[in-house]
Coordinates of C-alpha atoms in Angstrom, one line a residue:
X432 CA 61.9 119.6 109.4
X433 CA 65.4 121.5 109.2
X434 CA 67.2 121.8 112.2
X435 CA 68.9 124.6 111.1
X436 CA 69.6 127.5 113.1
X437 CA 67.2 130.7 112.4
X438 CA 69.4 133.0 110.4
X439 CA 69.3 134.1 107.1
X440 CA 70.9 132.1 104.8
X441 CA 72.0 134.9 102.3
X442 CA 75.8 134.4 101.6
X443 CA 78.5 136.8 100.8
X444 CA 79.1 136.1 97.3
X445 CA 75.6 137.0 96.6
X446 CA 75.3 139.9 98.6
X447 CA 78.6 140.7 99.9
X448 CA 77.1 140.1 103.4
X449 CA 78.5 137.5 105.6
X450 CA 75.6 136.1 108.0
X451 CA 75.6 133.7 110.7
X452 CA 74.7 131.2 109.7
X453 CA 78.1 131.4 107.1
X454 CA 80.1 130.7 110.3
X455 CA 77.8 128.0 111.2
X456 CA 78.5 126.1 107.7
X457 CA 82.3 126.5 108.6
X458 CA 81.8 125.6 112.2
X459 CA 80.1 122.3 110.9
X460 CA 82.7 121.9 108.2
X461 CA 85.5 122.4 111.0
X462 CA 83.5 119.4 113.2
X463 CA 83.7 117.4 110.1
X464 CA 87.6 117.7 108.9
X465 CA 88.1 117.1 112.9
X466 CA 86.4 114.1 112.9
X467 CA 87.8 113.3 109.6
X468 CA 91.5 113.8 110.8
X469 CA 91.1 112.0 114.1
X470 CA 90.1 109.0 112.3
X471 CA 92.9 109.3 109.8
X472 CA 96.1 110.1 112.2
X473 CA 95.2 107.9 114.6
X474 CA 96.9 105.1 112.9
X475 CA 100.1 107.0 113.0
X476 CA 100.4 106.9 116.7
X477 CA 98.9 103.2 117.1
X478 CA 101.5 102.0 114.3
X479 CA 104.0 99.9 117.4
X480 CA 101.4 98.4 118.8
X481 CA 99.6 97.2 115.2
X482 CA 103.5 96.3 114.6
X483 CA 103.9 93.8 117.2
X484 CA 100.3 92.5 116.8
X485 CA 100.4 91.9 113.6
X486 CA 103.8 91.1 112.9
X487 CA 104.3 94.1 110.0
X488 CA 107.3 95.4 108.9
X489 CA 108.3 98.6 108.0
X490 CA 107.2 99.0 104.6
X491 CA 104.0 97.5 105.3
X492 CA 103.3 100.0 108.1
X493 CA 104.3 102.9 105.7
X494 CA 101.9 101.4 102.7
X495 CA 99.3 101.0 105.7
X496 CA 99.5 104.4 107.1
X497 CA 99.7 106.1 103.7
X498 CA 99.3 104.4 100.2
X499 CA 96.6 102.4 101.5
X500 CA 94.8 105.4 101.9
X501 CA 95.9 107.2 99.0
X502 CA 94.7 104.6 96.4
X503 CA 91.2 105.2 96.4
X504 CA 91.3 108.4 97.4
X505 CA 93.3 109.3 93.9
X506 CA 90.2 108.1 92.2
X507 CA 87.9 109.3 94.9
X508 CA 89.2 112.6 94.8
X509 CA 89.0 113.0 91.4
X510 CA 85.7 112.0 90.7
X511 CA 84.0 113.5 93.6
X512 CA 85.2 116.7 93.0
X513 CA 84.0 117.1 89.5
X514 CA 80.2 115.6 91.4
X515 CA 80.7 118.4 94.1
X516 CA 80.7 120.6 91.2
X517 CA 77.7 119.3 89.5
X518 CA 75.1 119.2 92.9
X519 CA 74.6 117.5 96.1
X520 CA 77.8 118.8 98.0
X521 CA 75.5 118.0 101.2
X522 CA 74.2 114.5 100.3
X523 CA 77.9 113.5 99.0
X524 CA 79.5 114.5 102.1
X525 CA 77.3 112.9 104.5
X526 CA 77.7 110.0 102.2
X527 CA 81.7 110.2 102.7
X528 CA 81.5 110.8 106.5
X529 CA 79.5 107.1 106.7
X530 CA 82.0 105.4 104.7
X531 CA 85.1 106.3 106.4
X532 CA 83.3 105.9 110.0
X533 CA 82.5 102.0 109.0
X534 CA 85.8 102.1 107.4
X535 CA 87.5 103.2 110.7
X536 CA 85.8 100.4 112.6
X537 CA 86.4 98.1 110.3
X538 CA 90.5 98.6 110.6
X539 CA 89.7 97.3 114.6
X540 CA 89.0 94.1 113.1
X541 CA 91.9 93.6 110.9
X542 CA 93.9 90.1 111.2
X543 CA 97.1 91.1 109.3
X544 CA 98.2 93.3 106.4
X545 CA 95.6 92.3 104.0
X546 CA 92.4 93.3 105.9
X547 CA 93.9 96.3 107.4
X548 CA 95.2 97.9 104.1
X549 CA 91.5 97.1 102.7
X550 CA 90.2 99.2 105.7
X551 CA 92.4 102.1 105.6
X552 CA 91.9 102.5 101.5
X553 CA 87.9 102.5 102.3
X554 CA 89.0 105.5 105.3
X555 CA 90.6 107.0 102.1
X556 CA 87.7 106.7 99.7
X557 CA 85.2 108.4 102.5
X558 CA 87.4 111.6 103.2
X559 CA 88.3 112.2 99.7
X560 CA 85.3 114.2 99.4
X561 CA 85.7 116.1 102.6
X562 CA 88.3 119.1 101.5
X563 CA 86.8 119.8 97.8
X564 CA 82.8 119.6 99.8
X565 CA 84.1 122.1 102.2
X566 CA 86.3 124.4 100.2
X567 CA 83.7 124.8 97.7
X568 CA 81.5 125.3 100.1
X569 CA 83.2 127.9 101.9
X570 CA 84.2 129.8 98.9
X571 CA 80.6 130.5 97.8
X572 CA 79.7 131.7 100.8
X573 CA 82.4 134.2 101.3
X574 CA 83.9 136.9 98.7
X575 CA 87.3 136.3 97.5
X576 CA 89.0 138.6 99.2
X577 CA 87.6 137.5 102.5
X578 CA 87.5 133.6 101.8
X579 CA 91.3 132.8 103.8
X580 CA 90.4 133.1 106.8
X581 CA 87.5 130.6 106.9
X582 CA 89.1 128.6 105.0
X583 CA 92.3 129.1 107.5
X584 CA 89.5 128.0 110.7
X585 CA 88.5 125.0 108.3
X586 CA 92.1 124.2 108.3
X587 CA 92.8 123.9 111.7
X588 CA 90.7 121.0 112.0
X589 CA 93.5 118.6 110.6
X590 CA 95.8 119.7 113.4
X591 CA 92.8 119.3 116.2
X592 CA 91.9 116.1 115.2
X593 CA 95.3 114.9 115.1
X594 CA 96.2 116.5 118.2
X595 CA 93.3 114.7 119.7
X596 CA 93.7 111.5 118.2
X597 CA 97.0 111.2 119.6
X598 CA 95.9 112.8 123.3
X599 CA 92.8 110.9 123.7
X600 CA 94.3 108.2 121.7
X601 CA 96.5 107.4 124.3
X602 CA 94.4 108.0 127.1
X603 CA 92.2 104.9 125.5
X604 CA 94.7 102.9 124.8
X605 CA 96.0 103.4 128.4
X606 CA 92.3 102.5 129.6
X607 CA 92.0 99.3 127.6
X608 CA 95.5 97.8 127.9
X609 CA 94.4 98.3 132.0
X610 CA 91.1 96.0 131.2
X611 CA 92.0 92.6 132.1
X612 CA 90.2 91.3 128.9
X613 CA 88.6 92.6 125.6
X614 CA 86.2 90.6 123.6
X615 CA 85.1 91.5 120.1
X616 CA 83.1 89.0 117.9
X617 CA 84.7 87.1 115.4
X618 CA 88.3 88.3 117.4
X619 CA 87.3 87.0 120.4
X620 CA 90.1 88.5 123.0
X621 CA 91.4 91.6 121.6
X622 CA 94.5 94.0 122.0
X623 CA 93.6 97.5 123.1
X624 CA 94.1 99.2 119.3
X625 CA 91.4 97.5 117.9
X626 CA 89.3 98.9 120.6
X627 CA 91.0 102.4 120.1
X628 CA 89.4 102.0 116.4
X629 CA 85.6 100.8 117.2
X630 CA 85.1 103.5 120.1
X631 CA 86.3 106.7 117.1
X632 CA 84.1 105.1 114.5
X633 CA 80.9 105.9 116.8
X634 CA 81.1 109.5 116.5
X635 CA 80.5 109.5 112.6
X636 CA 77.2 108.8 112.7
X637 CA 76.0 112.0 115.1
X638 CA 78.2 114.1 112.6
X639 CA 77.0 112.7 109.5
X640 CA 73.4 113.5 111.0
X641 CA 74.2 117.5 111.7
X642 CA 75.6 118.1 108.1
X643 CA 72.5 116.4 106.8
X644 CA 69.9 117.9 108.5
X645 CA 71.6 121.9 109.3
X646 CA 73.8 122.1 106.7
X647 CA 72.3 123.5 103.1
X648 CA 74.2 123.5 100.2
X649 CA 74.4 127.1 98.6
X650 CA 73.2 126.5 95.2
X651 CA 70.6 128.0 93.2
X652 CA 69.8 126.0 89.4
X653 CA 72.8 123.4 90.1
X654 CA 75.1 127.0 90.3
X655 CA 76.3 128.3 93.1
X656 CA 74.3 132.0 93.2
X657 CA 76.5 134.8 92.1
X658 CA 78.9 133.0 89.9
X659 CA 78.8 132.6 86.6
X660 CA 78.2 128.7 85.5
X661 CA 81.3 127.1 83.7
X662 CA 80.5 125.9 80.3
X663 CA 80.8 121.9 79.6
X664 CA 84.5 121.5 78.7
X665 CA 85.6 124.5 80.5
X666 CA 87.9 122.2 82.4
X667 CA 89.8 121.2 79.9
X668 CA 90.2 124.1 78.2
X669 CA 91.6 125.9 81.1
X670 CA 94.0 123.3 81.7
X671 CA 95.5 123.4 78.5
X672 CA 95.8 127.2 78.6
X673 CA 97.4 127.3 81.9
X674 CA 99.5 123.6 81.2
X675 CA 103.2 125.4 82.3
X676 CA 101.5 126.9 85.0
X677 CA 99.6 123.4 86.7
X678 CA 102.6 121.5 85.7
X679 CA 104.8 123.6 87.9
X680 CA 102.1 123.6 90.5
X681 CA 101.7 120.0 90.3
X682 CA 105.6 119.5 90.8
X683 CA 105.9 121.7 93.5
X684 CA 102.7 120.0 95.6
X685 CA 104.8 117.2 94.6
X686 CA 107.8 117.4 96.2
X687 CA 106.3 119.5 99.2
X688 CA 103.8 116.5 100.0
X689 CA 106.8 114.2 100.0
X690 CA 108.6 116.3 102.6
X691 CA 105.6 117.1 104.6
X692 CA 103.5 113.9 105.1
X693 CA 106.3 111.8 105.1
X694 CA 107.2 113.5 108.4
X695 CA 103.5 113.9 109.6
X696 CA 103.3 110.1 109.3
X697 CA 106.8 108.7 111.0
X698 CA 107.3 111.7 113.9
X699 CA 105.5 110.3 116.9
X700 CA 107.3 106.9 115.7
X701 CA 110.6 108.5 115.1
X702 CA 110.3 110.2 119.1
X703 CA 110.3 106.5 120.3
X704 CA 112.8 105.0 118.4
X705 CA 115.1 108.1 118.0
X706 CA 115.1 109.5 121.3
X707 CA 113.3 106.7 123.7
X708 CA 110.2 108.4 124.5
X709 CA 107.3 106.3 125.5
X710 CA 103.6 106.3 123.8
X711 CA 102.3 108.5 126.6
X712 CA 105.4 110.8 126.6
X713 CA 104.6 111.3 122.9
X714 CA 101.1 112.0 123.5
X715 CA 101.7 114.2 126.0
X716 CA 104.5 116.6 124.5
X717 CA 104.4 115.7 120.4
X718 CA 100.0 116.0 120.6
X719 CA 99.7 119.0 122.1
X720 CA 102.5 120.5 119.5
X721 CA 100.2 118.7 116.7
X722 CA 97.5 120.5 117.9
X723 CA 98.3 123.7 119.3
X724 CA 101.0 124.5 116.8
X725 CA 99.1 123.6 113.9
X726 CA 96.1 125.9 114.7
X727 CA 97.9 128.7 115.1
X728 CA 99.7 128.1 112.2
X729 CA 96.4 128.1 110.2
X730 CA 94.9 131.0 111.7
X731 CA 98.2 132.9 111.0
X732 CA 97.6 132.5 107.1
X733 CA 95.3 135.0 107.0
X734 CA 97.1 137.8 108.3
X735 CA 100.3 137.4 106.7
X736 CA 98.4 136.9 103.1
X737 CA 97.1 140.2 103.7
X738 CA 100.8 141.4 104.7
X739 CA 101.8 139.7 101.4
X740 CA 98.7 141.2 99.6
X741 CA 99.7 144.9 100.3
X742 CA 103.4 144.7 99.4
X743 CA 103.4 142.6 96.1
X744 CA 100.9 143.1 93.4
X745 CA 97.3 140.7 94.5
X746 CA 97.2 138.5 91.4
X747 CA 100.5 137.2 92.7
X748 CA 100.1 137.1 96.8
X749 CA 99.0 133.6 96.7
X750 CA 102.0 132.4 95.2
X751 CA 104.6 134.0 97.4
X752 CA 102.4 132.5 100.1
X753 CA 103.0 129.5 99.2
X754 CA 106.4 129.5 98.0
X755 CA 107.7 131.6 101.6
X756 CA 106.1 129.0 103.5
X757 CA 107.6 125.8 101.6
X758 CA 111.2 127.4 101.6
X759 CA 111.1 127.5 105.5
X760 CA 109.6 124.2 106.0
X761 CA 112.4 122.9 103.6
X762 CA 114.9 124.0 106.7
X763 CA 112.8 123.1 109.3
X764 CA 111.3 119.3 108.7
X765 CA 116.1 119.2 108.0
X766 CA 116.7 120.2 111.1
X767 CA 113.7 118.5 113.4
X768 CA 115.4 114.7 112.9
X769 CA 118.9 116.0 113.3
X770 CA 118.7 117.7 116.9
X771 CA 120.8 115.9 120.1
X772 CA 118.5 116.2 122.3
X773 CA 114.4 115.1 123.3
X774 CA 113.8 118.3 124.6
X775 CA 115.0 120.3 121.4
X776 CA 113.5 117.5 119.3
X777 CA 109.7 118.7 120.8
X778 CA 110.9 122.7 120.5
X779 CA 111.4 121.3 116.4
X780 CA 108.0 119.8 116.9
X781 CA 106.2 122.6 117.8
X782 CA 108.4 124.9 114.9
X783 CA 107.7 122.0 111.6
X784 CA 103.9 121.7 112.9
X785 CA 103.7 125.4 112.9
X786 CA 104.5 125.9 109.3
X787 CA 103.5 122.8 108.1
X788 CA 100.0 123.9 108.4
X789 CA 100.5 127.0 107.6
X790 CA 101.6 125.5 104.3
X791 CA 99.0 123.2 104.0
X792 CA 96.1 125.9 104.3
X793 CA 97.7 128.1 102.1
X794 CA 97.6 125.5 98.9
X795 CA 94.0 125.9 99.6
X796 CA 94.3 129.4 99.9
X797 CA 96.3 129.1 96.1
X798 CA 93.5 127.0 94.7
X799 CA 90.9 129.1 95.3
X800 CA 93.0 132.4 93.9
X801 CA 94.0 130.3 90.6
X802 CA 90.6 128.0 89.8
X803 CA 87.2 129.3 88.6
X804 CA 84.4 129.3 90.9
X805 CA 82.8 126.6 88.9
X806 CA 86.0 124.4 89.1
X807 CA 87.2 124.4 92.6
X808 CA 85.9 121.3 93.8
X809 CA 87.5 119.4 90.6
X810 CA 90.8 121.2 91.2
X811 CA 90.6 120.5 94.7
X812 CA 90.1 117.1 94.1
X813 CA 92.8 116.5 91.9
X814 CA 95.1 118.3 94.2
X815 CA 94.3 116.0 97.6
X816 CA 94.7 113.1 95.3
X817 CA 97.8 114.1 94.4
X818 CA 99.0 114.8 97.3
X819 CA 98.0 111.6 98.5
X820 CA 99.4 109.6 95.7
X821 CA 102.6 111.1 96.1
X822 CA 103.2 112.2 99.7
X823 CA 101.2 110.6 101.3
X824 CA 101.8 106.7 99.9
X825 CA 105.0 107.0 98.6
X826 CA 106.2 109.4 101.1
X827 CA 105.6 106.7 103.8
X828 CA 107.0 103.9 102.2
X829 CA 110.3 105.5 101.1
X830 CA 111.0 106.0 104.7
X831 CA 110.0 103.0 105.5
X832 CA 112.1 101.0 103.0
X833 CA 115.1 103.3 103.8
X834 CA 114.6 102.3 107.8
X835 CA 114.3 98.5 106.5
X836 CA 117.5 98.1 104.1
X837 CA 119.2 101.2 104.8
X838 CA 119.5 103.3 108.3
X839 CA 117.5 100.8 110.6
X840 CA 114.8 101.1 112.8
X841 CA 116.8 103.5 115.1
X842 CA 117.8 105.7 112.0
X843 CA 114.4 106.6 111.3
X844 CA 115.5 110.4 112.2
X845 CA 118.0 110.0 109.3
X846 CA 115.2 108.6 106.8
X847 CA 113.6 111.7 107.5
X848 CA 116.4 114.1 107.1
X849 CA 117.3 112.4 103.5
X850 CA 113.7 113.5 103.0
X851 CA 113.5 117.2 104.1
X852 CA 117.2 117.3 101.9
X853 CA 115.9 115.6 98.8
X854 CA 112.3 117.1 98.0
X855 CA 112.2 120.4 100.5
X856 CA 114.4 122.8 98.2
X857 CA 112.8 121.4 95.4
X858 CA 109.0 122.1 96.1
X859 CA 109.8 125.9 97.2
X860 CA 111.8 126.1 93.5
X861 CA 109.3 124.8 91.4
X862 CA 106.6 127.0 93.4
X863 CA 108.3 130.1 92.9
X864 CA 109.0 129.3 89.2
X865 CA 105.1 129.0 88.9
X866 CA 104.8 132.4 90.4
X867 CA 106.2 133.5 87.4
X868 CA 103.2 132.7 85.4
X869 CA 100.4 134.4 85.0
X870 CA 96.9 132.7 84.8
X871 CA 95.1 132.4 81.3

């Protein structure tokens, strides 16, 4: 019996109707990339204390907290786009959310580098088919011209659960460093991070449950109703006719994801070396930025893509999006390190997570304007693997290795900087060179 709540179920692609139960689906989505996200950045702020216990350096810490994840995710992302695309968005995603729950649970129990990157690329392979399940998703449910601003409330859910994890985070790490001891079998005594892990992994299961049993995937004949199927091959042949196009694209996300996730990664760690904050200052000053600056920052995509929508010509809107908000991040993730004080180093905080995400949700926002219908989830995909790849492993690890041979661990603001100087300027260029094509 569906436990799904008793609305109509018509979407606005199909109608041009937006019901209830839409929201729902994107209020269950939301749940999901929060979840997702909490379990994911909640490495970044545990990273000293996973340091000390199990003796890593800085380049392991970066391949931990980001190539690890990215190297099944690359495949992962990939491939479980194009099977979005095909059927079973529902089944696959509940599938995902099981694997990186055990996934998460299974990093608590990691005795050194080994077992712990094994965990984190399994936490990779689960939520690679989160943002292609829920962006395709979304999109079928809502017309085009109405699709940012779920897809915007979608977004915020990477800045709440990382808000959270590091908020709550702390509070539990706080709570188990007080117990006087911590048993865990196979482990016996354990430190207070592993516990941190087992106690997030728990949720997964109650989540994985809801999208199963009240989420329903909006397809009619293994197509989504009111688009048009896309014939075998399709994919390829609208690669190769847009090749310049994706290839600047590709370079700009690129660069960008260096910038961006590099930062993401290393700030809460760069706080306590660079300016002497403690865990709990960070989680109480650098979480709340994470969180409240982030959601606003996705919720403020969709007004000024409309703003952008009226003044240049449609086709185009996404671009300038995208390229606007990459230029200013470009100055900001500069400046953030480079500040003299704690106090302006949380205003910079607040500023980089601010457009950060508003970057971040307007890729998606890109995607959706550029793909066919029928090819969104593979395009999807392939962009969060990218990104990942890139950004997200190698990002990590070149500020790692800089910290290790060339700045220090206290010059882990100037890693950053280097950064923001090297691949910022770069990923707004190549992005508004793209906006100079036009799609075939």
């Amino acid at each position: 019996m569906s436990m799904a709540p008793a609305v109509s179920t018509d979407h606005g692609p199909a109608t041009g109707v937006v019901s209830a139960y839409d929201w729902y689906v994107v209020a269950i989505l939301f749940s999901v990339s929060v979840l997702g996200y909490i379990d994911r950045v909640i490495l970044s702020f545990l990273v000293e204390a996973i340091k000390a216990d199990l003796r890593l350096n800085d380049a392991e810490l970066g391949a931990v907290t980001g190539m690890a994840f990215a190297v099944l995710y690359v495949f992962g992302g990939v491939f479980i786009g194009r099977m979005l695309d095909g059927g079973r968005r529902v089944m696959i995603l509940t599938g995902c959310i099981l694997v990186w729950s055990v996934a998460t649970a299974a990093s608590g129990f990691a005795m050194g580098f080994a077992s712990l990157f094994l965990a984190r690329m399994f936490v990779g392979v689960g939520e690679a088919g989160l943002n292609p399940a829920a962006i395709g998703i979304i999109s079928s449910r809502f017309p085009q011209h109405q699709v940012q601003k779920p897809i915007g409330l979608f977004t915020t859910g990477l800045y709440v659960g990382g808000g959270l994890a590091m908020m709550v985070g702390a509070r539990l790490l706080a709570q188990f460093t007080a117990t006087v001891q911590y048993q865990l079998p196979l482990i016996g005594d354990a430190e207070p991070w592993r516990a941190v892990f087992l106690l997030l992994a728990v949720p997964g299961i109650v989540i994985a449950l809801l999208v199963k049993f009240t989420v329903k995937d909006d397809r009619g004949g293994g197509a989504m109703r009111g688009a048009v199927p896309v014939p075998k091959g399709e994919a390829m042949a609208f690669t190769r006719r847009n090749a310049k196009l994706i290839a600047l694209l590709a370079g700009s996300v690129i660069a960008w994801s260096l910038n961006n996730y590099g930062l993401l990664n290393w700030y809460p760690a760069m706080l306590m070396r660079s300016y002497g904050m403690t865990p709990g200052g960070v989680a109480t000053t650098y979480g709340p930025a994470f969180l409240f600056a982030g959601v606003a920052g996705c919720l403020a995509v969709y007004p000024y893509h409309a703003w952008l929508a009226r003044r240049f010509a449609p086709a185009k809107s996404a671009f300038y999006l995208c390229f606007s908000l990459m230029a200013v991040l470009s100055v900001t993730t500069l400046v953030g390190p480079l500040v003299p004080t704690i106090g302006a180093a949380i205003v910079m905080a607040y500023a980089n997570m601010f457009v950060s995400s508003m970057s971040v949700a307007s890729v998606f926002v890109l995607i959706v304007a550029v793909a066919p219908a029928g090819l969104r989830g593979l395009y999807t995909g392939f962009y969060m693997a990218l990104v990942n790849l890139t950004g997200g492993a190698f990002g990590s690890v070149l500020v790692g290795l800089m910290t290790d041979h060339v700045f220090g661990a206290n010059g882990l603001n100037l890693a950053l900087a280097v950064m923001a100087l090297a691949f910022g300027p770069l990923g707004a260029l190549l992005m508004y060179l793209a906006s100079r094509e036009d799609v075939a």
